[in-house]
Structure formats: structure tokens, C-alpha cells
Amino acid sequence: MGWRLTLRPYLLIVPALLLTCGILYPFGLGLYYTLFDFSASKPQPDMVRFENYSAVFTQEAFWNSAWVTVLYAVGAAFVETVLGVAVALLLHRSTLLGRILEKILILPLMIAPVIAAIIWKLMLQPSVGVVNHLLRPFGLGGVQWTDTPTGALLSSIAVDVWVYTPFVAILALAGLRSLPASPFEAAAVDGAGWWYTFRRLTLPMLWPYVLVAVIFRFMDSLKVFDIIYALTEGGPGDSTVVLQIRAYLEAIRFQRYSFGISYTIVLWAVVYLAAMVLVKRLGKVQRKAAEVTT
């Protein structure tokens, strides 16, 4: 019996260890491949060390894709956070309509992002799309939603917002329902208004939950591929070619495997650094929120 208790902690970590190895092995192998010049035209590659990375950073297409990726990630995360918190505040009121909408809210999350993008692509068609059909009585029909660089980027962000705003709203709603009641009761006794209570109590205590949602959505938006590829395939031109799509084009379409993997490694480094900064910020926000509750 004693040896079983001794081995139990080690046995419990075996699944996590196997999962870690399953993640680290392909990652390490991909990192190793970036040191060579694997391509369809060169099946017997030579070691080029860090030339792939220097080529990535000196390529104008990389900086264009990096800029598009930042615009997409910041725009999507910002809009989803604002709308998600607003929806959570509305649903926090215990009304029949709020309880019904709370159940409907999760429906976009039940649709695969690729399917959602394809649906919106059909709806945004200039001639037969339902969106332009509904806007035609207002004199706004015929808008080229995904046929212009700006329109394609904004349309991609809009689809991301439609799919993932419920995720932010659910997290924010869970945070609102977990806040202690005593500070709000004391504020009500003192005659504090809604705006003062929201700015001084609700928002500071809710920030940790909001920031968790921001971390998830910003990290995911930096790695976006499915929504943009299904909606615009990176076009028109390269106006919506984010880093993930650029890596796909280089590795799969142009068959420059090592160069395409180098793009993904650079993107991983960007996501990792951004996550470190945001998680560090989350710790500070949690300490401030604890001070407000006390």
C-alpha cells in the first residue's frame, strides 16, 4: 500500500508529461528545420543556419503581414471586449428577457469559425447578399464588402466579433455575478449613482475577468487563419494576409517549407512575448481588484 501512495503523484503527471512531449517534439523539429533550406525544388537541403530568419525580417511582405496582423488583433480584441462587457452588464439584470438572451448568446460559439466565415461571405456578396438587400431601401445597397482592402479587413474583424463576442460576454457575466455585494450595498446607502458605482467599484473589480478575456482573444486573433482564409483568402491583393496566412502561402503554396516554418516560429515568439506582458499585467490588476474589495 505504501508503494502505491509513493507512485501515485508520478502516475498522475504521466498524461501531462505525454502531452508536453507531444507538443515539444514537433515544435523542436520545426525549429530544427528552419536551420535548413528545405523546399520542393531542393529535397536534399543544406544547413543555412539563421538565413531564413534574416530573409523573413528583410522581406517587405513580412512587415505588411505583421501590420495587418496587429490591426486585426487589436481591432477585434478591442471591439469584442467593449461589446462583451456591455452585453454582460445588460444580462446581469435579472429579467426574463435577459435570461432568454443569455441562452441565445452562446449560439455563435457553437458554429465553427470557418462555417461562420463562409456564411458571412455569402451574406456579404454585393449583388445577391442579404446584407446589401436589407440596406438597399436606405440607399446603401451594392457595397463591396470584401472587394476593397479596407472593406475586407473590416469585414474579417466583424465576423470575428460576431463569433467571439459571446465568449467575452460570458466571462464578464461570470465575473459580475462573482463580485461581492457588500461594497455595492454600502455605495447605495451613501447615495452613489450608477456611473460612479460602475467606475469606482464594478469596473476595477471586474478588470481581472475582462483582462483574462482580452488575453484569450488577443492571443487567438494574432494566430487567426480560418476566418480570414475562408472569407477573403488574404485578398484583395495582400490586404488581409496575416502572418499565419503568409506562413501557409510560403510553406504550402510556394513549397518553401523551411521559410514557411520560420514565419510560424516568428509568430510564436510574438505571441509568447505578448502573453508574458499581458499575464504580468493581469497579476497587477488582480492585486488592485483585491484592494478595492477590501
PDB file of N, CA, C and O in Angstrom, residues 45-97:
ATOM      1  N   PRO A  45      18.504  19.298 -48.654  1.00  0.00           N
ATOM      2  CA  PRO A  45      18.786  20.668 -48.226  1.00  0.00           C
ATOM      3  C   PRO A  45      20.177  20.829 -47.619  1.00  0.00           C
ATOM      4  O   PRO A  45      20.811  19.863 -47.190  1.00  0.00           O
ATOM      5  N   ASP A  46      20.612  22.061 -47.603  1.00  0.00           N
ATOM      6  CA  ASP A  46      21.857  22.435 -46.928  1.00  0.00           C
ATOM      7  C   ASP A  46      21.519  23.231 -45.672  1.00  0.00           C
ATOM      8  O   ASP A  46      20.484  23.889 -45.592  1.00  0.00           O
ATOM      9  N   MET A  47      22.407  23.171 -44.704  1.00  0.00           N
ATOM     10  CA  MET A  47      22.197  23.969 -43.496  1.00  0.00           C
ATOM     11  C   MET A  47      22.548  25.424 -43.798  1.00  0.00           C
ATOM     12  O   MET A  47      23.631  25.731 -44.276  1.00  0.00           O
ATOM     13  N   VAL A  48      21.592  26.306 -43.531  1.00  0.00           N
ATOM     14  CA  VAL A  48      21.799  27.738 -43.783  1.00  0.00           C
ATOM     15  C   VAL A  48      21.797  28.532 -42.483  1.00  0.00           C
ATOM     16  O   VAL A  48      21.813  29.764 -42.508  1.00  0.00           O
ATOM     17  N   ARG A  49      21.695  27.836 -41.370  1.00  0.00           N
ATOM     18  CA  ARG A  49      21.684  28.442 -40.031  1.00  0.00           C
ATOM     19  C   ARG A  49      20.528  29.435 -39.911  1.00  0.00           C
ATOM     20  O   ARG A  49      19.378  29.026 -40.011  1.00  0.00           O
ATOM     21  N   PHE A  50      20.798  30.696 -39.729  1.00  0.00           N
ATOM     22  CA  PHE A  50      19.727  31.664 -39.458  1.00  0.00           C
ATOM     23  C   PHE A  50      19.386  32.518 -40.672  1.00  0.00           C
ATOM     24  O   PHE A  50      18.773  33.583 -40.533  1.00  0.00           O
ATOM     25  N   GLU A  51      19.740  32.039 -41.862  1.00  0.00           N
ATOM     26  CA  GLU A  51      19.458  32.829 -43.061  1.00  0.00           C
ATOM     27  C   GLU A  51      17.961  32.945 -43.332  1.00  0.00           C
ATOM     28  O   GLU A  51      17.501  33.956 -43.874  1.00  0.00           O
ATOM     29  N   ASN A  52      17.195  31.924 -42.967  1.00  0.00           N
ATOM     30  CA  ASN A  52      15.743  32.008 -43.169  1.00  0.00           C
ATOM     31  C   ASN A  52      15.141  33.145 -42.351  1.00  0.00           C
ATOM     32  O   ASN A  52      14.266  33.878 -42.829  1.00  0.00           O
ATOM     33  N   TYR A  53      15.603  33.300 -41.116  1.00  0.00           N
ATOM     34  CA  TYR A  53      15.071  34.362 -40.264  1.00  0.00           C
ATOM     35  C   TYR A  53      15.488  35.739 -40.775  1.00  0.00           C
ATOM     36  O   TYR A  53      14.678  36.679 -40.763  1.00  0.00           O
ATOM     37  N   SER A  54      16.725  35.852 -41.228  1.00  0.00           N
ATOM     38  CA  SER A  54      17.143  37.145 -41.778  1.00  0.00           C
ATOM     39  C   SER A  54      16.370  37.472 -43.037  1.00  0.00           C
ATOM     40  O   SER A  54      16.027  38.635 -43.291  1.00  0.00           O
ATOM     41  N   ALA A  55      16.054  36.443 -43.845  1.00  0.00           N
ATOM     42  CA  ALA A  55      15.254  36.678 -45.045  1.00  0.00           C
ATOM     43  C   ALA A  55      13.827  37.090 -44.695  1.00  0.00           C
ATOM     44  O   ALA A  55      13.231  37.937 -45.373  1.00  0.00           O
ATOM     45  N   VAL A  56      13.297  36.502 -43.614  1.00  0.00           N
ATOM     46  CA  VAL A  56      11.943  36.873 -43.175  1.00  0.00           C
ATOM     47  C   VAL A  56      11.891  38.346 -42.796  1.00  0.00           C
ATOM     48  O   VAL A  56      11.017  39.104 -43.236  1.00  0.00           O
ATOM     49  N   PHE A  57      12.837  38.790 -41.979  1.00  0.00           N
ATOM     50  CA  PHE A  57      12.803  40.160 -41.470  1.00  0.00           C
ATOM     51  C   PHE A  57      13.190  41.199 -42.520  1.00  0.00           C
ATOM     52  O   PHE A  57      12.907  42.382 -42.333  1.00  0.00           O
ATOM     53  N   THR A  58      13.824  40.788 -43.581  1.00  0.00           N
ATOM     54  CA  THR A  58      14.158  41.735 -44.648  1.00  0.00           C
ATOM     55  C   THR A  58      13.145  41.704 -45.783  1.00  0.00           C
ATOM     56  O   THR A  58      13.288  42.454 -46.745  1.00  0.00           O
ATOM     57  N   GLN A  59      12.127  40.862 -45.657  1.00  0.00           N
ATOM     58  CA  GLN A  59      11.100  40.770 -46.690  1.00  0.00           C
ATOM     59  C   GLN A  59      10.000  41.789 -46.414  1.00  0.00           C
ATOM     60  O   GLN A  59       9.435  41.843 -45.317  1.00  0.00           O
ATOM     61  N   GLU A  60       9.675  42.580 -47.414  1.00  0.00           N
ATOM     62  CA  GLU A  60       8.630  43.590 -47.243  1.00  0.00           C
ATOM     63  C   GLU A  60       7.286  42.951 -46.948  1.00  0.00           C
ATOM     64  O   GLU A  60       6.464  43.506 -46.199  1.00  0.00           O
ATOM     65  N   ALA A  61       7.056  41.772 -47.526  1.00  0.00           N
ATOM     66  CA  ALA A  61       5.784  41.082 -47.291  1.00  0.00           C
ATOM     67  C   ALA A  61       5.595  40.744 -45.816  1.00  0.00           C
ATOM     68  O   ALA A  61       4.469  40.741 -45.312  1.00  0.00           O
ATOM     69  N   PHE A  62       6.697  40.448 -45.101  1.00  0.00           N
ATOM     70  CA  PHE A  62       6.586  40.137 -43.679  1.00  0.00           C
ATOM     71  C   PHE A  62       6.064  41.332 -42.894  1.00  0.00           C
ATOM     72  O   PHE A  62       5.163  41.197 -42.061  1.00  0.00           O
ATOM     73  N   TRP A  63       6.621  42.505 -43.147  1.00  0.00           N
ATOM     74  CA  TRP A  63       6.210  43.683 -42.394  1.00  0.00           C
ATOM     75  C   TRP A  63       4.778  44.084 -42.735  1.00  0.00           C
ATOM     76  O   TRP A  63       4.044  44.553 -41.861  1.00  0.00           O
ATOM     77  N   ASN A  64       4.362  43.871 -43.978  1.00  0.00           N
ATOM     78  CA  ASN A  64       2.971  44.125 -44.331  1.00  0.00           C
ATOM     79  C   ASN A  64       2.052  43.160 -43.584  1.00  0.00           C
ATOM     80  O   ASN A  64       1.017  43.574 -43.029  1.00  0.00           O
ATOM     81  N   SER A  65       2.421  41.880 -43.550  1.00  0.00           N
ATOM     82  CA  SER A  65       1.607  40.898 -42.837  1.00  0.00           C
ATOM     83  C   SER A  65       1.597  41.163 -41.336  1.00  0.00           C
ATOM     84  O   SER A  65       0.566  40.981 -40.679  1.00  0.00           O
ATOM     85  N   ALA A  66       2.738  41.589 -40.793  1.00  0.00           N
ATOM     86  CA  ALA A  66       2.793  41.904 -39.366  1.00  0.00           C
ATOM     87  C   ALA A  66       1.870  43.068 -39.028  1.00  0.00           C
ATOM     88  O   ALA A  66       1.155  43.044 -38.012  1.00  0.00           O
ATOM     89  N   TRP A  67       1.854  44.083 -39.892  1.00  0.00           N
ATOM     90  CA  TRP A  67       0.988  45.240 -39.667  1.00  0.00           C
ATOM     91  C   TRP A  67      -0.480  44.850 -39.741  1.00  0.00           C
ATOM     92  O   TRP A  67      -1.292  45.262 -38.906  1.00  0.00           O
ATOM     93  N   VAL A  68      -0.836  44.035 -40.737  1.00  0.00           N
ATOM     94  CA  VAL A  68      -2.222  43.573 -40.871  1.00  0.00           C
ATOM     95  C   VAL A  68      -2.613  42.726 -39.659  1.00  0.00           C
ATOM     96  O   VAL A  68      -3.731  42.852 -39.137  1.00  0.00           O
ATOM     97  N   THR A  69      -1.694  41.885 -39.189  1.00  0.00           N
ATOM     98  CA  THR A  69      -1.978  41.042 -38.029  1.00  0.00           C
ATOM     99  C   THR A  69      -2.245  41.883 -36.787  1.00  0.00           C
ATOM    100  O   THR A  69      -3.184  41.618 -36.028  1.00  0.00           O
ATOM    101  N   VAL A  70      -1.436  42.914 -36.572  1.00  0.00           N
ATOM    102  CA  VAL A  70      -1.625  43.785 -35.410  1.00  0.00           C
ATOM    103  C   VAL A  70      -2.944  44.534 -35.508  1.00  0.00           C
ATOM    104  O   VAL A  70      -3.702  44.625 -34.522  1.00  0.00           O
ATOM    105  N   LEU A  71      -3.247  45.074 -36.676  1.00  0.00           N
ATOM    106  CA  LEU A  71      -4.513  45.781 -36.865  1.00  0.00           C
ATOM    107  C   LEU A  71      -5.694  44.865 -36.579  1.00  0.00           C
ATOM    108  O   LEU A  71      -6.654  45.243 -35.889  1.00  0.00           O
ATOM    109  N   TYR A  72      -5.623  43.662 -37.105  1.00  0.00           N
ATOM    110  CA  TYR A  72      -6.714  42.704 -36.906  1.00  0.00           C
ATOM    111  C   TYR A  72      -6.860  42.332 -35.430  1.00  0.00           C
ATOM    112  O   TYR A  72      -7.963  42.363 -34.880  1.00  0.00           O
ATOM    113  N   ALA A  73      -5.743  41.984 -34.784  1.00  0.00           N
ATOM    114  CA  ALA A  73      -5.801  41.526 -33.398  1.00  0.00           C
ATOM    115  C   ALA A  73      -6.271  42.628 -32.457  1.00  0.00           C
ATOM    116  O   ALA A  73      -7.135  42.411 -31.600  1.00  0.00           O
ATOM    117  N   VAL A  74      -5.720  43.826 -32.608  1.00  0.00           N
ATOM    118  CA  VAL A  74      -6.105  44.937 -31.735  1.00  0.00           C
ATOM    119  C   VAL A  74      -7.562  45.329 -31.984  1.00  0.00           C
ATOM    120  O   VAL A  74      -8.337  45.526 -31.037  1.00  0.00           O
ATOM    121  N   GLY A  75      -7.951  45.432 -33.258  1.00  0.00           N
ATOM    122  CA  GLY A  75      -9.318  45.824 -33.577  1.00  0.00           C
ATOM    123  C   GLY A  75     -10.329  44.815 -33.074  1.00  0.00           C
ATOM    124  O   GLY A  75     -11.336  45.178 -32.440  1.00  0.00           O
ATOM    125  N   ALA A  76     -10.090  43.538 -33.334  1.00  0.00           N
ATOM    126  CA  ALA A  76     -11.038  42.509 -32.911  1.00  0.00           C
ATOM    127  C   ALA A  76     -11.114  42.423 -31.396  1.00  0.00           C
ATOM    128  O   ALA A  76     -12.213  42.376 -30.818  1.00  0.00           O
ATOM    129  N   ALA A  77      -9.958  42.411 -30.712  1.00  0.00           N
ATOM    130  CA  ALA A  77      -9.963  42.296 -29.251  1.00  0.00           C
ATOM    131  C   ALA A  77     -10.639  43.501 -28.602  1.00  0.00           C
ATOM    132  O   ALA A  77     -11.391  43.350 -27.623  1.00  0.00           O
ATOM    133  N   PHE A  78     -10.391  44.707 -29.134  1.00  0.00           N
ATOM    134  CA  PHE A  78     -10.986  45.910 -28.544  1.00  0.00           C
ATOM    135  C   PHE A  78     -12.507  45.905 -28.691  1.00  0.00           C
ATOM    136  O   PHE A  78     -13.239  46.121 -27.709  1.00  0.00           O
ATOM    137  N   VAL A  79     -12.988  45.663 -29.897  1.00  0.00           N
ATOM    138  CA  VAL A  79     -14.442  45.690 -30.127  1.00  0.00           C
ATOM    139  C   VAL A  79     -15.130  44.583 -29.351  1.00  0.00           C
ATOM    140  O   VAL A  79     -16.193  44.797 -28.739  1.00  0.00           O
ATOM    141  N   GLU A  80     -14.552  43.389 -29.339  1.00  0.00           N
ATOM    142  CA  GLU A  80     -15.160  42.278 -28.609  1.00  0.00           C
ATOM    143  C   GLU A  80     -15.192  42.552 -27.111  1.00  0.00           C
ATOM    144  O   GLU A  80     -16.166  42.189 -26.435  1.00  0.00           O
ATOM    145  N   THR A  81     -14.172  43.197 -26.583  1.00  0.00           N
ATOM    146  CA  THR A  81     -14.154  43.498 -25.150  1.00  0.00           C
ATOM    147  C   THR A  81     -15.221  44.513 -24.794  1.00  0.00           C
ATOM    148  O   THR A  81     -15.979  44.326 -23.824  1.00  0.00           O
ATOM    149  N   VAL A  82     -15.308  45.585 -25.567  1.00  0.00           N
ATOM    150  CA  VAL A  82     -16.307  46.627 -25.278  1.00  0.00           C
ATOM    151  C   VAL A  82     -17.717  46.069 -25.401  1.00  0.00           C
ATOM    152  O   VAL A  82     -18.560  46.245 -24.501  1.00  0.00           O
ATOM    153  N   LEU A  83     -18.004  45.379 -26.513  1.00  0.00           N
ATOM    154  CA  LEU A  83     -19.345  44.829 -26.704  1.00  0.00           C
ATOM    155  C   LEU A  83     -19.643  43.728 -25.688  1.00  0.00           C
ATOM    156  O   LEU A  83     -20.769  43.638 -25.175  1.00  0.00           O
ATOM    157  N   GLY A  84     -18.644  42.887 -25.405  1.00  0.00           N
ATOM    158  CA  GLY A  84     -18.868  41.801 -24.457  1.00  0.00           C
ATOM    159  C   GLY A  84     -19.206  42.299 -23.061  1.00  0.00           C
ATOM    160  O   GLY A  84     -20.121  41.783 -22.417  1.00  0.00           O
ATOM    161  N   VAL A  85     -18.475  43.308 -22.593  1.00  0.00           N
ATOM    162  CA  VAL A  85     -18.771  43.876 -21.269  1.00  0.00           C
ATOM    163  C   VAL A  85     -20.130  44.558 -21.278  1.00  0.00           C
ATOM    164  O   VAL A  85     -20.908  44.435 -20.313  1.00  0.00           O
ATOM    165  N   ALA A  86     -20.461  45.265 -22.351  1.00  0.00           N
ATOM    166  CA  ALA A  86     -21.770  45.924 -22.435  1.00  0.00           C
ATOM    167  C   ALA A  86     -22.906  44.907 -22.399  1.00  0.00           C
ATOM    168  O   ALA A  86     -23.909  45.093 -21.694  1.00  0.00           O
ATOM    169  N   VAL A  87     -22.747  43.823 -23.158  1.00  0.00           N
ATOM    170  CA  VAL A  87     -23.773  42.775 -23.156  1.00  0.00           C
ATOM    171  C   VAL A  87     -23.880  42.130 -21.773  1.00  0.00           C
ATOM    172  O   VAL A  87     -24.986  41.850 -21.285  1.00  0.00           O
ATOM    173  N   ALA A  88     -22.743  41.904 -21.125  1.00  0.00           N
ATOM    174  CA  ALA A  88     -22.756  41.302 -19.787  1.00  0.00           C
ATOM    175  C   ALA A  88     -23.474  42.198 -18.782  1.00  0.00           C
ATOM    176  O   ALA A  88     -24.230  41.714 -17.927  1.00  0.00           O
ATOM    177  N   LEU A  89     -23.269  43.498 -18.879  1.00  0.00           N
ATOM    178  CA  LEU A  89     -23.963  44.423 -17.978  1.00  0.00           C
ATOM    179  C   LEU A  89     -25.469  44.390 -18.199  1.00  0.00           C
ATOM    180  O   LEU A  89     -26.254  44.489 -17.240  1.00  0.00           O
ATOM    181  N   LEU A  90     -25.876  44.247 -19.449  1.00  0.00           N
ATOM    182  CA  LEU A  90     -27.313  44.167 -19.735  1.00  0.00           C
ATOM    183  C   LEU A  90     -27.908  42.856 -19.227  1.00  0.00           C
ATOM    184  O   LEU A  90     -29.010  42.835 -18.680  1.00  0.00           O
ATOM    185  N   LEU A  91     -27.185  41.760 -19.403  1.00  0.00           N
ATOM    186  CA  LEU A  91     -27.698  40.462 -18.982  1.00  0.00           C
ATOM    187  C   LEU A  91     -27.621  40.262 -17.477  1.00  0.00           C
ATOM    188  O   LEU A  91     -28.284  39.364 -16.941  1.00  0.00           O
ATOM    189  N   HIS A  92     -26.811  41.076 -16.802  1.00  0.00           N
ATOM    190  CA  HIS A  92     -26.666  40.925 -15.356  1.00  0.00           C
ATOM    191  C   HIS A  92     -27.951  41.269 -14.613  1.00  0.00           C
ATOM    192  O   HIS A  92     -28.173  40.790 -13.501  1.00  0.00           O
ATOM    193  N   ARG A  93     -28.784  42.065 -15.246  1.00  0.00           N
ATOM    194  CA  ARG A  93     -30.079  42.367 -14.643  1.00  0.00           C
ATOM    195  C   ARG A  93     -30.992  41.155 -14.769  1.00  0.00           C
ATOM    196  O   ARG A  93     -31.183  40.621 -15.850  1.00  0.00           O
ATOM    197  N   SER A  94     -31.564  40.725 -13.673  1.00  0.00           N
ATOM    198  CA  SER A  94     -32.373  39.504 -13.654  1.00  0.00           C
ATOM    199  C   SER A  94     -33.760  39.776 -14.224  1.00  0.00           C
ATOM    200  O   SER A  94     -34.725  40.032 -13.505  1.00  0.00           O
ATOM    201  N   THR A  95     -33.860  39.741 -15.529  1.00  0.00           N
ATOM    202  CA  THR A  95     -35.143  39.890 -16.212  1.00  0.00           C
ATOM    203  C   THR A  95     -35.386  38.665 -17.081  1.00  0.00           C
ATOM    204  O   THR A  95     -34.464  37.915 -17.414  1.00  0.00           O
ATOM    205  N   LEU A  96     -36.623  38.467 -17.467  1.00  0.00           N
ATOM    206  CA  LEU A  96     -36.972  37.323 -18.302  1.00  0.00           C
ATOM    207  C   LEU A  96     -36.261  37.409 -19.649  1.00  0.00           C
ATOM    208  O   LEU A  96     -35.720  36.410 -20.154  1.00  0.00           O
ATOM    209  N   LEU A  97     -36.244  38.617 -20.221  1.00  0.00           N
ATOM    210  CA  LEU A  97     -35.577  38.804 -21.499  1.00  0.00           C
ATOM    211  C   LEU A  97     -34.078  38.526 -21.384  1.00  0.00           C
ATOM    212  O   LEU A  97     -33.481  37.914 -22.267  1.00  0.00           O
TER     213      LEU A  97
END
